[in-house]
Coordinates of C-alpha atoms in Angstrom, one line a residue:
X231 CA -122.5 88.8 -126.5
X232 CA -124.2 89.9 -123.3
X233 CA -127.2 91.0 -125.3
X234 CA -127.4 87.6 -127.1
X235 CA -127.2 85.8 -123.7
X236 CA -130.0 88.0 -122.4
X237 CA -132.3 87.0 -125.3
X238 CA -131.4 83.3 -124.9
X239 CA -132.2 83.5 -121.1
X240 CA -135.4 85.5 -121.7
X241 CA -136.6 83.0 -124.3
X242 CA -135.7 80.0 -122.0
X243 CA -137.7 81.7 -119.2
X244 CA -140.8 82.1 -121.4
X245 CA -140.6 78.5 -122.6
X246 CA -140.2 77.3 -119.0
X247 CA -143.2 79.3 -117.9
X248 CA -145.2 77.8 -120.8
X249 CA -144.2 74.3 -119.8
X250 CA -145.1 74.7 -116.1
X251 CA -148.8 73.9 -116.6
X252 CA -148.0 70.7 -118.5
X253 CA -145.0 69.6 -116.3
X254 CA -146.9 70.3 -113.2
X255 CA -149.4 67.6 -114.1
X256 CA -146.6 65.1 -113.4
X257 CA -146.8 66.0 -109.7
X258 CA -148.9 63.8 -107.5
X259 CA -151.7 66.3 -107.2
X260 CA -155.4 65.6 -107.0
X261 CA -157.8 66.5 -109.7
X262 CA -159.0 70.1 -109.4
X263 CA -162.5 71.3 -108.8
X264 CA -164.3 73.6 -111.2
X265 CA -165.7 77.0 -110.2
X266 CA -169.5 77.6 -109.8
X267 CA -171.6 75.0 -111.6
X268 CA -168.9 73.8 -114.0
X269 CA -167.6 70.2 -114.1
X270 CA -164.1 69.2 -115.0
X271 CA -163.2 66.1 -117.1
X272 CA -161.9 63.2 -115.1
X273 CA -158.8 61.1 -115.9
X274 CA -159.8 58.6 -118.7
X275 CA -159.1 54.9 -118.5
X276 CA -157.5 52.8 -121.3
X277 CA -160.1 50.1 -120.8
X278 CA -163.7 50.1 -119.7
X279 CA -165.0 48.0 -116.7
X280 CA -165.5 45.0 -119.0
X281 CA -161.8 45.1 -120.1
X282 CA -162.4 46.4 -123.6
X283 CA -160.2 49.1 -125.2
X284 CA -161.6 52.7 -124.9
X285 CA -161.7 54.1 -128.4
X286 CA -162.2 57.7 -127.1
X287 CA -159.1 57.5 -124.9
X288 CA -157.0 60.1 -126.8
X289 CA -159.8 62.6 -127.1
X290 CA -160.6 62.1 -123.4
X291 CA -156.9 62.7 -122.5
X292 CA -157.0 66.0 -124.4
X293 CA -160.2 67.1 -122.5
X294 CA -158.6 66.0 -119.3
X295 CA -155.4 67.9 -119.9
X296 CA -157.3 71.0 -120.9
X297 CA -159.4 70.9 -117.7
X298 CA -156.7 69.9 -115.2
X299 CA -153.4 71.5 -116.2
X300 CA -151.2 72.7 -113.3
X301 CA -152.2 76.0 -111.7
X302 CA -155.3 76.1 -113.9
X303 CA -157.6 77.7 -111.3
X304 CA -155.0 80.3 -110.3
X305 CA -154.4 81.2 -114.0
X306 CA -158.1 81.5 -114.7
X307 CA -158.5 83.7 -111.6
X308 CA -155.7 86.0 -112.5
X309 CA -156.8 86.4 -116.2
X310 CA -160.4 87.0 -115.0
X311 CA -159.3 89.7 -112.5
X312 CA -157.2 91.4 -115.2
X313 CA -160.0 91.5 -117.7
X314 CA -162.6 92.7 -115.1
X315 CA -160.3 95.5 -113.7
X316 CA -158.6 96.7 -116.9
X317 CA -161.2 96.1 -119.6
X318 CA -164.4 95.8 -117.5
X319 CA -165.3 92.5 -119.2
X320 CA -166.0 88.9 -118.2
X321 CA -164.0 86.0 -119.5
X322 CA -167.0 83.8 -119.6
X323 CA -170.5 84.3 -121.2
X324 CA -171.9 82.6 -118.1
X325 CA -171.2 85.6 -115.9
X326 CA -172.3 89.2 -116.6
X327 CA -170.4 92.0 -114.8
X328 CA -172.8 94.4 -113.2
X329 CA -172.3 97.7 -111.4
X330 CA -171.2 98.0 -107.8
X331 CA -169.8 94.5 -107.7
X332 CA -173.0 92.8 -108.7
X333 CA -172.8 89.6 -110.9
X334 CA -175.6 88.1 -113.0
X335 CA -175.9 84.7 -114.6
X336 CA -175.6 84.8 -118.4
X337 CA -178.4 82.3 -118.9
X338 CA -180.9 84.9 -117.6
X339 CA -180.1 87.4 -120.4
X340 CA -182.7 86.0 -122.9
X341 CA -185.5 86.5 -120.3
X342 CA -184.1 90.0 -119.4
X343 CA -183.9 91.2 -122.9
X344 CA -187.1 89.4 -124.1
X345 CA -185.1 87.3 -126.7
X346 CA -186.8 84.2 -128.1
X347 CA -189.9 84.3 -125.9
X348 CA -192.1 81.3 -125.5
X349 CA -194.9 81.2 -128.0
X350 CA -198.6 81.4 -127.0
X351 CA -198.9 77.7 -127.6
X352 CA -195.9 77.0 -125.3
X353 CA -197.3 79.2 -122.6
X354 CA -200.7 77.4 -122.7
X355 CA -198.9 74.1 -122.8
X356 CA -196.9 74.9 -119.6
X357 CA -200.1 76.1 -117.8
X358 CA -202.1 73.1 -119.0
X359 CA -199.5 70.7 -117.8
X360 CA -199.4 72.3 -114.4
X361 CA -203.2 72.1 -114.3
X362 CA -203.1 68.4 -114.9
X363 CA -200.4 68.0 -112.2
X364 CA -202.5 70.0 -109.7
X365 CA -205.7 68.0 -110.4
X366 CA -203.8 64.7 -110.0
X367 CA -202.5 65.9 -106.6
X368 CA -205.9 67.0 -105.5
X369 CA -207.4 63.7 -106.5
X370 CA -204.7 62.1 -104.2
X371 CA -205.8 64.4 -101.4
X372 CA -202.9 66.8 -101.6
X373 CA -203.1 70.6 -102.1
X374 CA -200.9 71.9 -104.9
X375 CA -199.0 75.1 -105.3
X376 CA -196.6 76.3 -108.1
X377 CA -194.1 79.2 -107.7
X378 CA -191.4 80.7 -109.8
X379 CA -188.1 81.8 -108.3
X380 CA -187.3 85.1 -110.1
X381 CA -184.1 85.7 -112.0
X382 CA -181.9 88.1 -110.1
X383 CA -182.0 90.7 -112.9
X384 CA -185.8 90.6 -112.9
X385 CA -185.8 91.9 -109.3
X386 CA -182.7 94.0 -109.3
X387 CA -182.1 95.4 -112.9
X388 CA -180.5 98.6 -111.7
X389 CA -177.1 96.9 -111.4
X390 CA -177.2 95.4 -114.9
X391 CA -174.9 96.8 -117.6
X392 CA -176.2 98.7 -120.7
X393 CA -178.4 96.0 -122.2
X394 CA -182.0 97.2 -122.4
X395 CA -184.7 95.3 -120.5
X396 CA -187.6 93.9 -122.5
X397 CA -190.8 96.0 -122.5
X398 CA -193.1 93.2 -123.4
X399 CA -194.6 90.9 -120.7
X400 CA -192.1 88.2 -119.6
X401 CA -192.6 84.5 -119.9
X402 CA -193.2 84.4 -116.2
X403 CA -195.9 87.1 -116.4
X404 CA -197.6 85.4 -119.3
X405 CA -197.5 82.0 -117.5
X406 CA -199.0 83.6 -114.4
X407 CA -201.9 84.9 -116.4
X408 CA -202.4 81.5 -118.1
X409 CA -202.3 79.7 -114.7
X410 CA -205.1 81.9 -113.4
X411 CA -207.2 80.8 -116.4
X412 CA -206.4 77.1 -115.5
X413 CA -207.2 77.7 -111.8
X414 CA -203.8 76.7 -110.7
X415 CA -202.7 77.8 -107.2
X416 CA -199.8 80.1 -108.1
X417 CA -197.5 81.9 -105.7
X418 CA -196.2 85.2 -107.2
X419 CA -192.7 85.6 -105.8
X420 CA -192.1 88.6 -108.1
X421 CA -194.6 90.8 -106.3
X422 CA -193.5 89.3 -103.0
X423 CA -189.8 90.4 -103.5
X424 CA -190.6 93.7 -105.2
X425 CA -192.6 94.7 -102.1
X426 CA -189.5 94.5 -99.9
X427 CA -187.2 97.5 -99.2
X428 CA -184.0 95.5 -99.2
X429 CA -182.0 93.3 -101.6
X430 CA -182.7 89.7 -100.7
X431 CA -180.4 88.1 -103.3
X432 CA -176.6 87.8 -103.1
X433 CA -174.5 90.3 -105.1
X434 CA -172.1 87.6 -106.3
X435 CA -174.5 84.7 -106.5
X436 CA -177.5 83.9 -108.7
X437 CA -179.8 83.0 -105.7
X438 CA -181.7 84.5 -102.8
X439 CA -179.9 84.8 -99.5
X440 CA -180.9 83.2 -96.2
X441 CA -183.4 86.1 -95.5
X442 CA -184.8 85.9 -99.0
X443 CA -185.4 82.2 -98.6
X444 CA -187.2 82.9 -95.3
X445 CA -189.5 85.3 -97.0
X446 CA -190.3 82.7 -99.7
X447 CA -190.8 80.0 -97.1
X448 CA -193.4 82.1 -95.2
X449 CA -195.2 82.8 -98.5
X450 CA -195.3 79.1 -99.5
X451 CA -196.8 78.3 -96.1
X452 CA -199.4 81.1 -96.6
X453 CA -200.3 79.8 -100.1
X454 CA -200.9 76.4 -98.4
X455 CA -203.2 78.0 -95.8
X456 CA -200.5 77.7 -93.1
X457 CA -198.6 80.2 -91.0
X458 CA -194.8 80.8 -90.3
X459 CA -192.8 83.9 -89.5
X460 CA -189.2 83.0 -90.4
X461 CA -188.7 86.3 -92.2
X462 CA -189.1 88.1 -88.8
X463 CA -185.9 86.4 -87.7
X464 CA -183.7 86.5 -85.7
X465 CA -180.8 86.7 -88.3
X466 CA -177.2 87.3 -87.9
X467 CA -174.8 88.6 -90.7
X468 CA -171.9 86.2 -91.4
X469 CA -169.4 86.7 -94.1
X470 CA -169.2 83.1 -95.0
X471 CA -170.8 82.7 -98.5
X472 CA -168.8 82.2 -101.7
X473 CA -171.1 83.1 -104.6
X474 CA -171.5 80.7 -107.5
X475 CA -171.0 83.5 -110.0
X476 CA -167.9 84.7 -108.2
X477 CA -166.6 81.1 -108.2
X478 CA -167.0 80.9 -112.0
X479 CA -164.9 84.0 -112.5
X480 CA -162.4 83.4 -109.7
X481 CA -162.1 79.7 -108.9
X482 CA -159.0 80.2 -106.8
X483 CA -160.4 83.4 -105.2
X484 CA -161.1 83.7 -101.5
X485 CA -163.7 86.5 -101.6
X486 CA -166.7 85.9 -99.3
X487 CA -170.0 87.7 -99.1
X488 CA -172.2 88.3 -96.1
X489 CA -175.2 86.1 -95.7
X490 CA -178.2 86.7 -93.4
X491 CA -178.2 83.5 -91.4
X492 CA -181.2 82.5 -89.4
X493 CA -180.2 82.1 -85.8
X494 CA -183.5 80.8 -84.5
X495 CA -184.1 77.1 -83.8
X496 CA -185.1 74.8 -86.6
X497 CA -186.3 71.4 -85.6
X498 CA -184.9 69.2 -88.5
X499 CA -183.9 65.5 -88.4
X500 CA -182.7 63.8 -91.6
X501 CA -184.2 60.4 -92.4
X502 CA -181.0 59.7 -94.4
X503 CA -177.8 61.7 -94.0
X504 CA -177.0 64.1 -96.8
X505 CA -173.8 65.2 -98.4
X506 CA -175.0 68.7 -99.1
X507 CA -178.1 70.8 -100.0
X508 CA -177.5 69.8 -103.6
X509 CA -178.7 66.2 -102.8
X510 CA -181.1 64.9 -105.4
X511 CA -183.4 63.8 -102.5
X512 CA -183.7 65.1 -99.0
X513 CA -186.1 63.5 -96.5
X514 CA -186.7 65.1 -93.1
X515 CA -188.8 65.1 -90.0
X516 CA -189.5 68.5 -88.5
X517 CA -191.4 70.3 -85.7
X518 CA -194.6 70.9 -87.6
X519 CA -197.7 68.9 -88.7
X520 CA -198.7 67.1 -91.9
X521 CA -196.6 66.0 -94.8
X522 CA -194.9 67.9 -97.7
X523 CA -193.6 66.8 -101.0
X524 CA -191.6 69.6 -102.7
X525 CA -190.0 69.6 -106.2
X526 CA -187.3 72.2 -106.2
X527 CA -184.1 73.4 -107.9
X528 CA -181.0 75.1 -106.6
X529 CA -183.2 77.9 -105.1
X530 CA -184.4 75.2 -102.7
X531 CA -180.9 75.0 -101.1
X532 CA -181.6 77.9 -98.8
X533 CA -185.4 77.3 -98.8
X534 CA -185.8 73.7 -97.7
X535 CA -184.6 74.0 -94.0
X536 CA -187.4 76.4 -93.2
X537 CA -190.1 74.2 -94.8
X538 CA -188.5 71.1 -93.3
X539 CA -189.1 72.7 -89.9
X540 CA -192.7 73.6 -90.8
X541 CA -193.9 70.0 -91.5
X542 CA -193.8 66.7 -89.6
X543 CA -192.4 64.9 -92.7
X544 CA -191.0 66.3 -95.9
X545 CA -189.4 65.1 -99.1
X546 CA -187.5 67.6 -101.2
X547 CA -186.7 66.3 -104.7
X548 CA -184.6 67.7 -107.5
X549 CA -185.9 65.1 -109.9
X550 CA -186.9 66.2 -113.4
X551 CA -189.4 65.1 -114.7
X552 CA -191.5 65.6 -111.5
X553 CA -192.1 62.3 -109.7
X554 CA -195.8 62.7 -108.9
X555 CA -195.9 59.0 -108.1
X556 CA -194.4 60.0 -104.8
X557 CA -197.6 61.9 -103.8
X558 CA -199.4 58.6 -102.8
X559 CA -196.2 56.9 -101.6
X560 CA -195.5 59.7 -99.2
X561 CA -199.2 60.3 -98.3
X562 CA -198.4 63.9 -99.0
X563 CA -200.9 66.5 -97.7
X564 CA -199.2 69.3 -99.7
X565 CA -197.2 69.4 -103.0
X566 CA -195.1 72.4 -104.0
X567 CA -193.3 72.8 -107.2
X568 CA -190.6 75.6 -107.4
X569 CA -188.8 76.5 -110.6
X570 CA -186.5 79.3 -111.5
X571 CA -187.7 81.7 -114.1
X572 CA -184.9 81.0 -116.6
X573 CA -186.0 77.3 -116.8
X574 CA -189.7 77.6 -117.4
X575 CA -189.3 75.6 -120.6
X576 CA -188.7 72.6 -118.4
X577 CA -192.4 72.4 -118.1
X578 CA -192.8 71.5 -121.7
X579 CA -189.7 69.4 -122.0
X580 CA -190.6 66.7 -119.5
X581 CA -193.6 64.4 -118.8
X582 CA -194.5 64.2 -115.1
X583 CA -194.5 60.7 -113.7
X584 CA -198.2 60.0 -113.2
X585 CA -201.0 58.1 -114.9
X586 CA -202.5 59.9 -117.7
X587 CA -205.9 61.5 -116.8
X588 CA -209.0 60.2 -118.5
X589 CA -210.7 62.6 -120.9
X590 CA -214.2 62.7 -122.5
X591 CA -214.5 64.3 -125.9
X592 CA -217.7 62.6 -127.0
X593 CA -219.8 65.8 -126.8
X594 CA -217.5 68.2 -128.6
X595 CA -216.5 68.8 -132.1
X596 CA -213.1 67.3 -132.8
X597 CA -210.9 68.7 -135.6
X598 CA -207.4 67.4 -136.4
X599 CA -205.5 64.5 -137.9
X600 CA -204.3 61.3 -136.3
X601 CA -200.7 60.7 -135.5
X602 CA -199.2 57.2 -135.9
X603 CA -195.8 58.2 -134.7
X604 CA -196.1 56.8 -131.3
X605 CA -193.2 55.4 -129.3
X606 CA -193.5 53.7 -125.9
X607 CA -190.9 52.7 -123.3
X608 CA -191.5 51.0 -119.9
X609 CA -191.9 53.3 -117.0
X610 CA -189.1 52.9 -114.4
X611 CA -191.0 54.6 -111.6
X612 CA -194.6 53.7 -112.5
X613 CA -195.0 49.9 -112.5
X614 CA -197.6 48.6 -115.0
X615 CA -197.3 51.7 -117.2
X616 CA -195.4 52.8 -120.3
X617 CA -194.3 56.2 -121.3
X618 CA -196.0 57.0 -124.7
X619 CA -194.7 59.9 -126.7
X620 CA -195.7 61.1 -130.1
X621 CA -195.7 64.0 -132.6
X622 CA -198.8 65.8 -133.8
X623 CA -199.4 65.5 -137.5
X624 CA -200.7 69.1 -137.7
X625 CA -200.7 72.3 -135.8
X626 CA -203.0 72.6 -132.8
X627 CA -204.8 75.8 -131.8
X628 CA -202.8 77.9 -129.3
X629 CA -205.2 77.0 -126.4
X630 CA -206.2 73.5 -127.3
X631 CA -205.5 70.4 -125.2
X632 CA -204.5 67.2 -126.9
X633 CA -206.3 63.9 -126.4
X634 CA -204.9 60.4 -127.2
X635 CA -207.6 58.0 -128.3
X636 CA -207.0 54.4 -127.2
X637 CA -208.6 51.0 -127.3
X638 CA -210.3 51.7 -123.9
X639 CA -211.2 55.3 -124.2
X640 CA -209.4 58.7 -124.2
X641 CA -206.6 60.2 -122.2
X642 CA -205.4 63.8 -122.1
X643 CA -201.7 64.1 -122.9
X644 CA -199.0 66.5 -121.6
X645 CA -198.0 69.0 -124.1
X646 CA -194.4 69.3 -125.1
X647 CA -192.3 71.6 -127.3
X648 CA -191.8 71.0 -131.0
X649 CA -195.4 69.8 -131.4
X650 CA -194.8 66.7 -129.3
X651 CA -196.9 65.0 -126.6
X652 CA -196.3 62.5 -123.8
X653 CA -198.3 60.5 -121.2
X654 CA -198.2 57.4 -119.1
X655 CA -200.6 54.7 -120.3
X656 CA -201.3 51.3 -118.7
X657 CA -199.2 48.5 -120.4
X658 CA -202.4 46.9 -121.9
X659 CA -203.7 50.1 -123.4
X660 CA -202.9 50.7 -127.1
X661 CA -202.8 54.3 -128.3
X662 CA -204.7 54.7 -131.6
X663 CA -204.6 58.3 -132.6
X664 CA -204.6 61.9 -131.5
X665 CA -207.5 64.5 -131.3
X666 CA -206.7 68.1 -131.0
X667 CA -208.3 71.5 -131.5
X668 CA -210.9 70.3 -129.1
X669 CA -212.2 71.3 -125.7
X670 CA -211.3 68.2 -123.7
X671 CA -213.3 67.6 -120.6
X672 CA -211.8 65.4 -118.0
X673 CA -213.9 62.4 -117.1
X674 CA -214.5 61.1 -113.6
X675 CA -212.5 58.0 -112.8

């Protein structure tokens, strides 16, 4: 009888433990926050703002319950710690466990191992697109520079687990070579960081630390013909940083990592108050001279304060596609585009917001078919223009630009993946066809 009672009590205890996550959702608790870059589902509504029934309500309830059950973060943290310590494995493909406490972002593995590299055509397309951006900025009186923020395992592979690194040139290396051929001002952050005798990225985060950002800021200024010495300091070490990769594995964890915090004076005034460094747009006044427009990603979170201090006015944008229409609006003297290595394909997935450059192909031999598969949509940020996209009807040579013929001349298009193209044309201009396998020469406007 005692044995039977024990089994009943044990079974009841297990059932109670299993019910705690669900029953806990009845408590008046706030919705949780995801770790790292993850986002949790929000509580769904039975009706939409217009009063109509929500047909996806039950599916959304299921997603909400899966993301917000009671003690979710604590359970994930405990399970992650158990797997890491006992089995030496990560519970998520987004985080790679390295040696000596180092963590790496899973999305960087294709670059590291050389899996599915960009084709020669895609590398040319990215370089040509940046060339068109640079020429547009220069025509607006602004100097342009492009830089790639290296993946952490590209700089510090010694802490990676057993996966072999690629022996072939990386996408970033191939793009750098192509940019030289296109005469684009390129800042090589790989050589810059390799030349340092210290680790300038966080162990538990995918980004550079405060001192690494200072090094990059000095290099950006140098590439623009300016001078700064933020990397010389002073810096103080503060154990205040919770890494984004650590947060993905241990969302309820309290582990902090030391950051090198710049303790000198930075003269920064915000034109509009910001919530955090993740803001889509940050506008500042600083202690320097001239105006900066910078397109950046999350690597700009630690970078932008130094550059904000360097210029009189600055706008830091996370917009994608790049809002080059802002060059004239901001009367920018300098334009910087920073993009992390793992996202280089963004350069052939988005059409920069700028008028299409004129092209002249009258004196060259043109080979190629004509595409009638054009689509156009009004441009939100470029009044008087439409975004025109299309698909090539045949394969272009790896190093060939693409020209759209129109009722008032020719325009060079931005080159996109999957044999697509895109450009902004005036509303009264009708695209007629596409010429490719040609050596387009930009015409003077």
